Short mmCIF file of C-alpha atoms in Angstrom, two decimals:
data_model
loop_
_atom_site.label_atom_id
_atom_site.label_comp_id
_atom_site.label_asym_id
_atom_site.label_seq_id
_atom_site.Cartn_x
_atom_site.Cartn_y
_atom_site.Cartn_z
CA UNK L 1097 0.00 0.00 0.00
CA UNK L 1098 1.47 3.32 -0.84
CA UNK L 1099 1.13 6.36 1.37
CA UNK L 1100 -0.39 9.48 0.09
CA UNK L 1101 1.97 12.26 0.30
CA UNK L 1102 1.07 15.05 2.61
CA UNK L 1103 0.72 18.44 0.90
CA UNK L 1104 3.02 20.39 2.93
CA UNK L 1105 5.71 17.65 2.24
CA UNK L 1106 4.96 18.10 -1.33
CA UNK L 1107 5.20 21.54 -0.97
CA UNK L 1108 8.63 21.60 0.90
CA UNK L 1109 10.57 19.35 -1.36
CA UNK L 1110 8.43 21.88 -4.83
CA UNK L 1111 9.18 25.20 -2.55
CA UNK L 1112 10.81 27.36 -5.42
CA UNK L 1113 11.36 29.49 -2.56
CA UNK L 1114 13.64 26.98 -1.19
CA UNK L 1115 15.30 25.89 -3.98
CA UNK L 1116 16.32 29.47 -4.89
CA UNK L 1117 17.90 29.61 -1.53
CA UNK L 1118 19.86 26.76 -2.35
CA UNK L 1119 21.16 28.41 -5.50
CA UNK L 1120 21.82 31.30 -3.69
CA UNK L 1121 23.75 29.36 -1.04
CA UNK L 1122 26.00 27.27 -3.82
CA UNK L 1123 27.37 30.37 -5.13
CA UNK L 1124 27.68 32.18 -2.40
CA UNK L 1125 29.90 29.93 -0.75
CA UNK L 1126 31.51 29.03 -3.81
CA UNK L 1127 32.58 33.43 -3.95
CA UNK L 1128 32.84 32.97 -0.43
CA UNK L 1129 35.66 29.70 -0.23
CA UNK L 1130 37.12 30.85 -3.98
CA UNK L 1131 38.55 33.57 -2.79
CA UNK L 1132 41.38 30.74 -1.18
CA UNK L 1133 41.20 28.60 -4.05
CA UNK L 1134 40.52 30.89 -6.81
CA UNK L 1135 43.87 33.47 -5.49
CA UNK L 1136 46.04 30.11 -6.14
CA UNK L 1137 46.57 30.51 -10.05
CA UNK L 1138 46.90 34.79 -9.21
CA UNK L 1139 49.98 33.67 -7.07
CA UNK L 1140 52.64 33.97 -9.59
CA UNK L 1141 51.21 37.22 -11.38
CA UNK L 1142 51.00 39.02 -7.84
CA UNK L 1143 54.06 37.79 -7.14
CA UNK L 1144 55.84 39.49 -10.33
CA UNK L 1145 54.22 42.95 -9.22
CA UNK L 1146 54.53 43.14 -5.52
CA UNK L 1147 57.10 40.42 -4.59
CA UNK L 1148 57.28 37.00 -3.18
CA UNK L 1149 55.98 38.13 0.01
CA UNK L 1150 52.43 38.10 -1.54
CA UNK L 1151 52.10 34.39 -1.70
CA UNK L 1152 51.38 34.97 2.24
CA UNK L 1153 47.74 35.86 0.99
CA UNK L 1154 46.93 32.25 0.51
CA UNK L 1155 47.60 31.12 4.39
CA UNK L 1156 46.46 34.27 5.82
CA UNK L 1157 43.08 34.53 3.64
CA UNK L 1158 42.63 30.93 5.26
CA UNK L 1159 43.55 31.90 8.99
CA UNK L 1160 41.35 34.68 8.92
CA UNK L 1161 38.33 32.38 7.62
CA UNK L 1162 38.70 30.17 10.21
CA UNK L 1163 38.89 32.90 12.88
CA UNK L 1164 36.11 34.52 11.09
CA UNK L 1165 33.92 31.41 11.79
CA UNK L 1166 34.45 31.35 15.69
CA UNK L 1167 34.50 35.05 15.63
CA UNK L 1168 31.50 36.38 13.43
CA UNK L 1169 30.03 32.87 12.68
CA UNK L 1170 29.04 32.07 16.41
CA UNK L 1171 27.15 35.04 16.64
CA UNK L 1172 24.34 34.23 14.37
CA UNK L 1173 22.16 32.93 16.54
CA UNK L 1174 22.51 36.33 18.63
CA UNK L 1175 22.20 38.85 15.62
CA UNK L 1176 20.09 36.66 13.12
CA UNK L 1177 21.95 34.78 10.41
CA UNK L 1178 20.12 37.09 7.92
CA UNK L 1179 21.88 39.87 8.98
CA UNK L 1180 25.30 37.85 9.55
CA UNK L 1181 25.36 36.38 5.68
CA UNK L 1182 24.34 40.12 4.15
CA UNK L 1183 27.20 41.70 6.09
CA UNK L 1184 29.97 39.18 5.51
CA UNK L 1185 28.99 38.82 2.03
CA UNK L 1186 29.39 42.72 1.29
CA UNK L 1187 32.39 43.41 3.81
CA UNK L 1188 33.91 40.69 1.51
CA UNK L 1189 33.14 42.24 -1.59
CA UNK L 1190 34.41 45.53 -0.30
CA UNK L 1191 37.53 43.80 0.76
CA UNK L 1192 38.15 42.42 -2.67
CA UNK L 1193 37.82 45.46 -4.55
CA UNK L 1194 40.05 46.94 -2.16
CA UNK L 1195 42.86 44.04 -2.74
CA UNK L 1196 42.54 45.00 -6.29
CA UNK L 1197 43.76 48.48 -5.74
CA UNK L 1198 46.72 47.51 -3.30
CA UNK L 1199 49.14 49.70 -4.12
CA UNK L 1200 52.40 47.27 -2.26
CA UNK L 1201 52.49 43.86 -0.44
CA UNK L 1202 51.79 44.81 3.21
CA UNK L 1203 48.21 46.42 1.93
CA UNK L 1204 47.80 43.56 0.15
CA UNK L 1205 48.32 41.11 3.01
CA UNK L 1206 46.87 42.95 5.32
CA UNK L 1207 43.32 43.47 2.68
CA UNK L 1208 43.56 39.28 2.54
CA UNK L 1209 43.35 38.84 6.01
CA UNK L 1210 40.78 41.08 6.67
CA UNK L 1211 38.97 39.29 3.84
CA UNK L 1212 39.26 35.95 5.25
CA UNK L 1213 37.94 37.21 8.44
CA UNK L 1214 34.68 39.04 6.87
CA UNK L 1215 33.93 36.28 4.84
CA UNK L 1216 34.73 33.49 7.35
CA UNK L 1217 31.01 34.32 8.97
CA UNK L 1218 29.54 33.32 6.20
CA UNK L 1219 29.88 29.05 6.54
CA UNK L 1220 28.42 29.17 9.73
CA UNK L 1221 25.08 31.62 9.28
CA UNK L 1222 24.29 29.78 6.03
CA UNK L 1223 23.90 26.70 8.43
CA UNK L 1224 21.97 28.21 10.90
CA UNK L 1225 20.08 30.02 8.35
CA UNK L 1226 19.36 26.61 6.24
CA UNK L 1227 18.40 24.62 9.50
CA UNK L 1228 15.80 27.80 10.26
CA UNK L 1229 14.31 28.10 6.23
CA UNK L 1230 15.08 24.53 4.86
CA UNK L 1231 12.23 21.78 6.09
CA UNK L 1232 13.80 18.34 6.94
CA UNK L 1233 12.66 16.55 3.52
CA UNK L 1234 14.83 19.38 1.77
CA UNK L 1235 17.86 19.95 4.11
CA UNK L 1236 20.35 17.37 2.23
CA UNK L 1237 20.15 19.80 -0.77
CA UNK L 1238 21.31 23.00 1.29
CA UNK L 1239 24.14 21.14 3.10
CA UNK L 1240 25.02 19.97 -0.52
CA UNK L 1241 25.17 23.35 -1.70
CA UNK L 1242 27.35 24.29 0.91
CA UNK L 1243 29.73 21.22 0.30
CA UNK L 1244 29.80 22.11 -3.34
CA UNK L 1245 30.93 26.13 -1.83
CA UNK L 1246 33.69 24.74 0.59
CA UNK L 1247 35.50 21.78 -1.96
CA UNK L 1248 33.99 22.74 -5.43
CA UNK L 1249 35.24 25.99 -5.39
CA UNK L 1250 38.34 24.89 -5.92
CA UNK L 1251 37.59 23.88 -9.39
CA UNK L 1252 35.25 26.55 -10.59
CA UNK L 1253 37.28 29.91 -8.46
CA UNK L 1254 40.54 28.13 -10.16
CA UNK L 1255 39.04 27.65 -13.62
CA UNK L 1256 37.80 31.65 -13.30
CA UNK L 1257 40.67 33.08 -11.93
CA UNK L 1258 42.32 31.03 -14.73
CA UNK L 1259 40.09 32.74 -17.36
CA UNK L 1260 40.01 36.42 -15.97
CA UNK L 1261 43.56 36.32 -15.96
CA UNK L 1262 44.20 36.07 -19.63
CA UNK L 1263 42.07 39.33 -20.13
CA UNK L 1264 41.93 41.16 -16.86
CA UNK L 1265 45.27 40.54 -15.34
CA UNK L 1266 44.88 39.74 -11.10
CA UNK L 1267 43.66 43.03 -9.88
CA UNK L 1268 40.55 42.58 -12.64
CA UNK L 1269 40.15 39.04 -11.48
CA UNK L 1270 39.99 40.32 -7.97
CA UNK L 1271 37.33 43.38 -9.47
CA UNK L 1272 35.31 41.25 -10.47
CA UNK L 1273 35.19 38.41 -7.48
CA UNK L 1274 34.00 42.02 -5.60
CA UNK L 1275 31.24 42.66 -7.89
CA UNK L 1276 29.95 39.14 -7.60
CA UNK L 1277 29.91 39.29 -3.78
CA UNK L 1278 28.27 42.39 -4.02
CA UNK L 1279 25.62 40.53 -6.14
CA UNK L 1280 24.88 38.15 -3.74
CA UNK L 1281 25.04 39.61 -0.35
CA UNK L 1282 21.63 41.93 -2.22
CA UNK L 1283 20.43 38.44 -2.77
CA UNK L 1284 20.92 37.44 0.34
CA UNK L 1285 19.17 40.75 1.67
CA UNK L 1286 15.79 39.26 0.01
CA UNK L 1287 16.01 35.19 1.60
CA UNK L 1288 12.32 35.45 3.73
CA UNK L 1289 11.56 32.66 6.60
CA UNK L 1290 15.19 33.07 8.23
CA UNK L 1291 14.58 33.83 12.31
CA UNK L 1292 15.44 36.54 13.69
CA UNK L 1293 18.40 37.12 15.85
CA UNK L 1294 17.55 36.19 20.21
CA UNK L 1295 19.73 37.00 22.40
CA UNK L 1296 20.85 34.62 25.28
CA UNK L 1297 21.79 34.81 29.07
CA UNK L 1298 25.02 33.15 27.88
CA UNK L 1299 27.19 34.90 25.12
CA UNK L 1300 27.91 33.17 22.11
CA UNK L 1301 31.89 32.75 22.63
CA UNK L 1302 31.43 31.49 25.91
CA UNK L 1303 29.50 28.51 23.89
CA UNK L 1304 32.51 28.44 21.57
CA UNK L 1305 34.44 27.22 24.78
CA UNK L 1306 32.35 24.67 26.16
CA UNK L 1307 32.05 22.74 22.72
CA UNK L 1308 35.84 23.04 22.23
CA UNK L 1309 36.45 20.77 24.76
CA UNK L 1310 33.27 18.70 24.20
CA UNK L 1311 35.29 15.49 22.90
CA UNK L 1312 33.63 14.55 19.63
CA UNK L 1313 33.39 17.89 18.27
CA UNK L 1314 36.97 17.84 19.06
CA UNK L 1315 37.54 14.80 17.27
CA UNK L 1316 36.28 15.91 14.16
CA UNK L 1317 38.03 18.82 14.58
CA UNK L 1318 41.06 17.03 13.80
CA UNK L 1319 39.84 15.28 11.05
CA UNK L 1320 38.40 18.15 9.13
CA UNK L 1321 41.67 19.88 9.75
CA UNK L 1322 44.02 16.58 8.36
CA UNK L 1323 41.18 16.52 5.52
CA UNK L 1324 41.28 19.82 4.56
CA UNK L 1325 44.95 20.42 4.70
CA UNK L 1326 46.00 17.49 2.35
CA UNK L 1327 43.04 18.49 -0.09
CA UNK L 1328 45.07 21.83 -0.21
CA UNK L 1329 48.67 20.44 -0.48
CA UNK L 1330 47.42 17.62 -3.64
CA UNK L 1331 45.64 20.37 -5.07
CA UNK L 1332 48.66 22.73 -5.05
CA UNK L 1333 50.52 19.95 -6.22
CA UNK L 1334 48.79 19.58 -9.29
CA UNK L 1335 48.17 23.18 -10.00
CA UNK L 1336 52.18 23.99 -9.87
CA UNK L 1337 52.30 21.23 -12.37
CA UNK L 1338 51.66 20.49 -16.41
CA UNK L 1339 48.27 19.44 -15.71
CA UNK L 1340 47.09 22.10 -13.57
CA UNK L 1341 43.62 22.75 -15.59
CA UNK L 1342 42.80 19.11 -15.63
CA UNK L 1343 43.12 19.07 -12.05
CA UNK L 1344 40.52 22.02 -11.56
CA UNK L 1345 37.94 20.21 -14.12
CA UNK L 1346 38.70 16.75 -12.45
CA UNK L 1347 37.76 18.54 -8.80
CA UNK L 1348 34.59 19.81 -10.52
CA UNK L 1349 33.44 17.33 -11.84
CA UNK L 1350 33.64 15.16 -8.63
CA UNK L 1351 32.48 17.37 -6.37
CA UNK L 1352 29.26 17.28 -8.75
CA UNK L 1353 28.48 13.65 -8.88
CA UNK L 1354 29.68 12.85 -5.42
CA UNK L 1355 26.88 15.67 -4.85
CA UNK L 1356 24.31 14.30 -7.78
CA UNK L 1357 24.42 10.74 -5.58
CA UNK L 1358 23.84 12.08 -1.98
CA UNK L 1359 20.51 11.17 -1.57
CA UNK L 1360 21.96 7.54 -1.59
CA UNK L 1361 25.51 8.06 0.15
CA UNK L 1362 23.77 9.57 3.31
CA UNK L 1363 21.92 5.94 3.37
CA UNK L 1364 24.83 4.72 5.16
CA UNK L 1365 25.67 5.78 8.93
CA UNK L 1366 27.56 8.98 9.56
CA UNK L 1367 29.77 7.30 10.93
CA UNK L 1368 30.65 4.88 8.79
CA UNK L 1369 30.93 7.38 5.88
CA UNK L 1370 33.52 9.63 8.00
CA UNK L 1371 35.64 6.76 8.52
CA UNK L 1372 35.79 5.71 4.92
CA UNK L 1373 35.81 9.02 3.68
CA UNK L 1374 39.03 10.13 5.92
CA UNK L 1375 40.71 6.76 4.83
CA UNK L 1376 40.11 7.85 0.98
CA UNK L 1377 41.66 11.15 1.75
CA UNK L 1378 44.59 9.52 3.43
CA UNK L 1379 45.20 7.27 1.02
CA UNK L 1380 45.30 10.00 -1.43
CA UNK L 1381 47.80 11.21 0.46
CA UNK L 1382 49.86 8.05 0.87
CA UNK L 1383 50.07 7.50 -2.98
CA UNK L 1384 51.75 11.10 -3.73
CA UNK L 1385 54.31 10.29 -0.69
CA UNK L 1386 55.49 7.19 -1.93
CA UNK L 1387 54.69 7.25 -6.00
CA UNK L 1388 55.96 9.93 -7.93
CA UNK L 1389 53.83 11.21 -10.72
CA UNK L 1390 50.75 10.09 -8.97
CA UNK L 1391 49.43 13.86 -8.64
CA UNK L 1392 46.06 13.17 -10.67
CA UNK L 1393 45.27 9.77 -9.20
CA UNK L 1394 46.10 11.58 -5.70
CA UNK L 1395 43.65 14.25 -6.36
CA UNK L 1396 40.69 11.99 -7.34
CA UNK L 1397 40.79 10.29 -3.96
CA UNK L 1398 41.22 13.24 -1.90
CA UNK L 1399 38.47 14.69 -3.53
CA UNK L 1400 36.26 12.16 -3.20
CA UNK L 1401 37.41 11.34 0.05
CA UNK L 1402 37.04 14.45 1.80
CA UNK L 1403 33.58 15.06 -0.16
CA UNK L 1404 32.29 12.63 1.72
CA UNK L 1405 33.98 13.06 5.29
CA UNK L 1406 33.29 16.97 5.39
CA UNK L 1407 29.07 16.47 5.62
CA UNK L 1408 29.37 13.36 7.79
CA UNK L 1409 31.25 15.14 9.87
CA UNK L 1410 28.82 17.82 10.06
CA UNK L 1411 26.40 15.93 10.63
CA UNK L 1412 27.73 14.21 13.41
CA UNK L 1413 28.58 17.68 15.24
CA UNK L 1414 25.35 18.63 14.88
CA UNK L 1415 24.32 15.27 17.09
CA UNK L 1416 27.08 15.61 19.27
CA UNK L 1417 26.87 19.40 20.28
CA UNK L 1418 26.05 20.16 23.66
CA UNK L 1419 24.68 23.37 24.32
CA UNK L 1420 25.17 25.01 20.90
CA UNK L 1421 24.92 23.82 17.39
CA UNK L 1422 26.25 27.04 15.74
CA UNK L 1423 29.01 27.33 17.93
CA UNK L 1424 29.69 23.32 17.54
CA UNK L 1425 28.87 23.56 13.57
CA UNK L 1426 31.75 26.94 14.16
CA UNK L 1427 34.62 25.11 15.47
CA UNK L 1428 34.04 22.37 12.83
CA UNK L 1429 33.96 24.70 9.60
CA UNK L 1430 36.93 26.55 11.57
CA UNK L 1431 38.96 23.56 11.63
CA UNK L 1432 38.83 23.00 7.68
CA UNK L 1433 40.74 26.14 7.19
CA UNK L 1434 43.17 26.09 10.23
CA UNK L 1435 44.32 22.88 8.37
CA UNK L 1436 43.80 24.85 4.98
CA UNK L 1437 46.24 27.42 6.44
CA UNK L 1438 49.11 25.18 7.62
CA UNK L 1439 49.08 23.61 4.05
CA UNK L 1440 49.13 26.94 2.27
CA UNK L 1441 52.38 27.64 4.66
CA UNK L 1442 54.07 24.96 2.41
CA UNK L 1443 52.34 24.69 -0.66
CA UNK L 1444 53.66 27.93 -1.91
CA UNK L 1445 56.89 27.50 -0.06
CA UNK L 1446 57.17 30.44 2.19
CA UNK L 1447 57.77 27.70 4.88
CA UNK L 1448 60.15 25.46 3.62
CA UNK L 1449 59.59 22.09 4.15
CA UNK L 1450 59.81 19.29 0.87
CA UNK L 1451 56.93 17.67 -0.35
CA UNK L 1452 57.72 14.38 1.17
CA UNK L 1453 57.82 15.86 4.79
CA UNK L 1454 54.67 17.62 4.74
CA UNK L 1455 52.98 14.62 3.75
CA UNK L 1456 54.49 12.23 5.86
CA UNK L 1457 53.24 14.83 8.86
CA UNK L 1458 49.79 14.56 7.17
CA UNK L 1459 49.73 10.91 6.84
CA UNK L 1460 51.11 10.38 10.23
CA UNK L 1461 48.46 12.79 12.04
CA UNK L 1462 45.70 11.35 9.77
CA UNK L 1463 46.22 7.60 11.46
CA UNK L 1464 46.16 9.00 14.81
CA UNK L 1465 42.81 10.50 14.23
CA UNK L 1466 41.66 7.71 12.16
CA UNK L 1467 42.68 5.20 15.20
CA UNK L 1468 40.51 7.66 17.95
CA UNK L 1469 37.80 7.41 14.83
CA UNK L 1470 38.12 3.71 15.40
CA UNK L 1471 37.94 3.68 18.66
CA UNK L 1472 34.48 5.74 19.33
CA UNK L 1473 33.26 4.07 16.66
CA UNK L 1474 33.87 0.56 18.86
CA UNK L 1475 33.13 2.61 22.07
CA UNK L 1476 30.04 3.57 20.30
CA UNK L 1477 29.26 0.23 19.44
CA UNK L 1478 29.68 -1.36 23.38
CA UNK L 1479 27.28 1.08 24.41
CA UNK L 1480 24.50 0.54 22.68
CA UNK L 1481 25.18 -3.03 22.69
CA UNK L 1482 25.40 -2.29 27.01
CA UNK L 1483 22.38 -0.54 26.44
CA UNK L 1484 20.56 -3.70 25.44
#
């Protein structure tokens, strides 16, 4: 016997209202997260104008995105993540525009941090805002908008920035990244059935502390942070090599049909897709440590591996928060880009450490956290089984 659908379900999974949204959120965190993968193929052009000293926009972009997070993202829930998304989305765009007309380095570097720090509240208030406008029968579409914004960026920001370059030179590129985050932070002014902000008896970054040290959030703290920090150093790899631009369409294009088959990869625990999704990563990792020439191969499993470990793992913070899911959801996002950060440090060698090394410390770090993944997966496991 089949069920008759109820007609606000069918209107919630039809909502064009909705489904704009989650347009408006894949681009906007695609503008938002390309402006650390997208400056990547500006690197060398900056460089030749305003010195090697500029390749310190790529870590410090990242830096201030994930302090942006814990330090505009958290507060969402206290100013309304309406308000939070139109802001960080035009500060950004203002930022840009200003990093186009940076007339030496130490502007410059200064411009990309403050950028990183604007835009870093975005990640955060688009969560809050999709868990407060998206109903439960549509949610896996706004989370995989976001997913596509934080990994598929890399391969459309790097394919623009590719483009723009051969007509606009860098400052254009940058021109026109501000126009388009212009655009949508007036988009974002116009998203209806997002709460207002409340405030609380306890303030938001005293939340931030108390899910710090909550131990699973912690946990896959560490993992996004391994995760996103070898996605970085394999796709840097590639993009200082011959086949940089098949690297960008080859991220693309997973990051799509990773995304096109989520209705059936979320089928499987949380858990279970975490764990499998941080061994892909690591054994991306693994194979450009010990083969060389591997770089593509590399790239396809870190791709697809940390496609899948980044919304498990947000998922699983969500569960696992204790008295704050934007704070815990925060910390999480945060993590991706304190990792992202570290790798940028080597990837465009203002830290110098070879290849090999950097790897090795990912690999390493990656089995520790995979073992403690192991572990509460089994302790997990003993309690429900105690439970019984």
């Amino acid at each position: 016997m089949t069920a008759t659908p109820d007609a606000s379900d069918v209107e919630a999974r039809t909502s064009p209202s909705v489904a704009g949204y989650c347009t408006f959120l894949g681009v906007a965190a695609t503008l938002a997260t390309g402006q650390l993968f997208g400056f990547i193929p500006l690197i060398p052009h900056i460089a030749e104008d305003l010195g090697d000293r500029s390749k310190l926009g790529l870590p410090l972009f990242a830096a201030g995105y994930a302090l942006g997070m814990l330090l505009i993202g958290s507060l969402a829930g206290r100013f309304g993540a309406r308000r939070v998304l139109i802001v960080c989305l035009a500060a950004g765009g203002v930022a840009s525009a200003a990093t186009a007309l940076a007339p030496d380095v130490g502007t410059l570097l200064v411009l990309r941090s403050v950028e990183g720090i604007v835009l870093g509240g975005f990640p955060p208030a688009a969560f809050v805002a999709s868990a407060q406008k998206v109903p439960p029968a549509r949610i896996l579409h706004a989370n995989s908008a976001m997913v596509f914004g934080l990994l598929g960026s890399a391969g459309v920001a790097g394919l623009v920035s590719t483009g723009l370059l051969t007509v606009t030179g860098w400052r254009g590129a940058m021109s026109v990244y501000a126009v388009l985050l212009l655009a949508v932070s007036a988009v974002a002014a116009v998203q209806g059935g997002i709460a207002p902000g409340r405030r609380s008896d306890v303030h938001p970054y005293r939340l931030l502390v108390s899910e710090i040290v909550n131990g699973p959030v912690a946990l896959s703290a560490a993992v996004g942070a391994v995760v996103m920090a070898t996605f970085v150093t394999v796709n840097s790899a590639v993009q200082q090599g011959e086949e940089a631009l098949v690297g960008l369409v080859l991220v693309l294009v997973l990051v799509l049909l990773l995304i096109a088959a989520a209705s059936r990869i979320v089928r499987c625990p949380a858990e279970i897709r975490r764990l499998v999704g941080f061994g892909t990563t690591l054994a991306g990792a693994a194979l450009l440590w010990f083969v060389d020439g591997g770089e593509l191969v590399a790239l396809l499993l870190v791709t697809v591996g940390a496609t899948v470990t980044v919304p498990a793992s947000i998922q699983l913070v969500v569960a696992a928060a204790r008295r704050s899911v934007p704070a815990a959801v925060a910390i999480f996002t945060a993590s991706l880009f304190v990792g992202g950060a570290l790798a940028g440090l080597s990837a465009t060698g203002l830290v110098r450490v070879a290849a090999h090394d950097a790897l090795a410390v990912i690999v390493v770090s990656g089995a520790v956290s995979g073992a403690a993944l192991v572990v509460s997966i089994r302790g997990r496991a003993a309690g429900s089984e105690d439970g019984r």
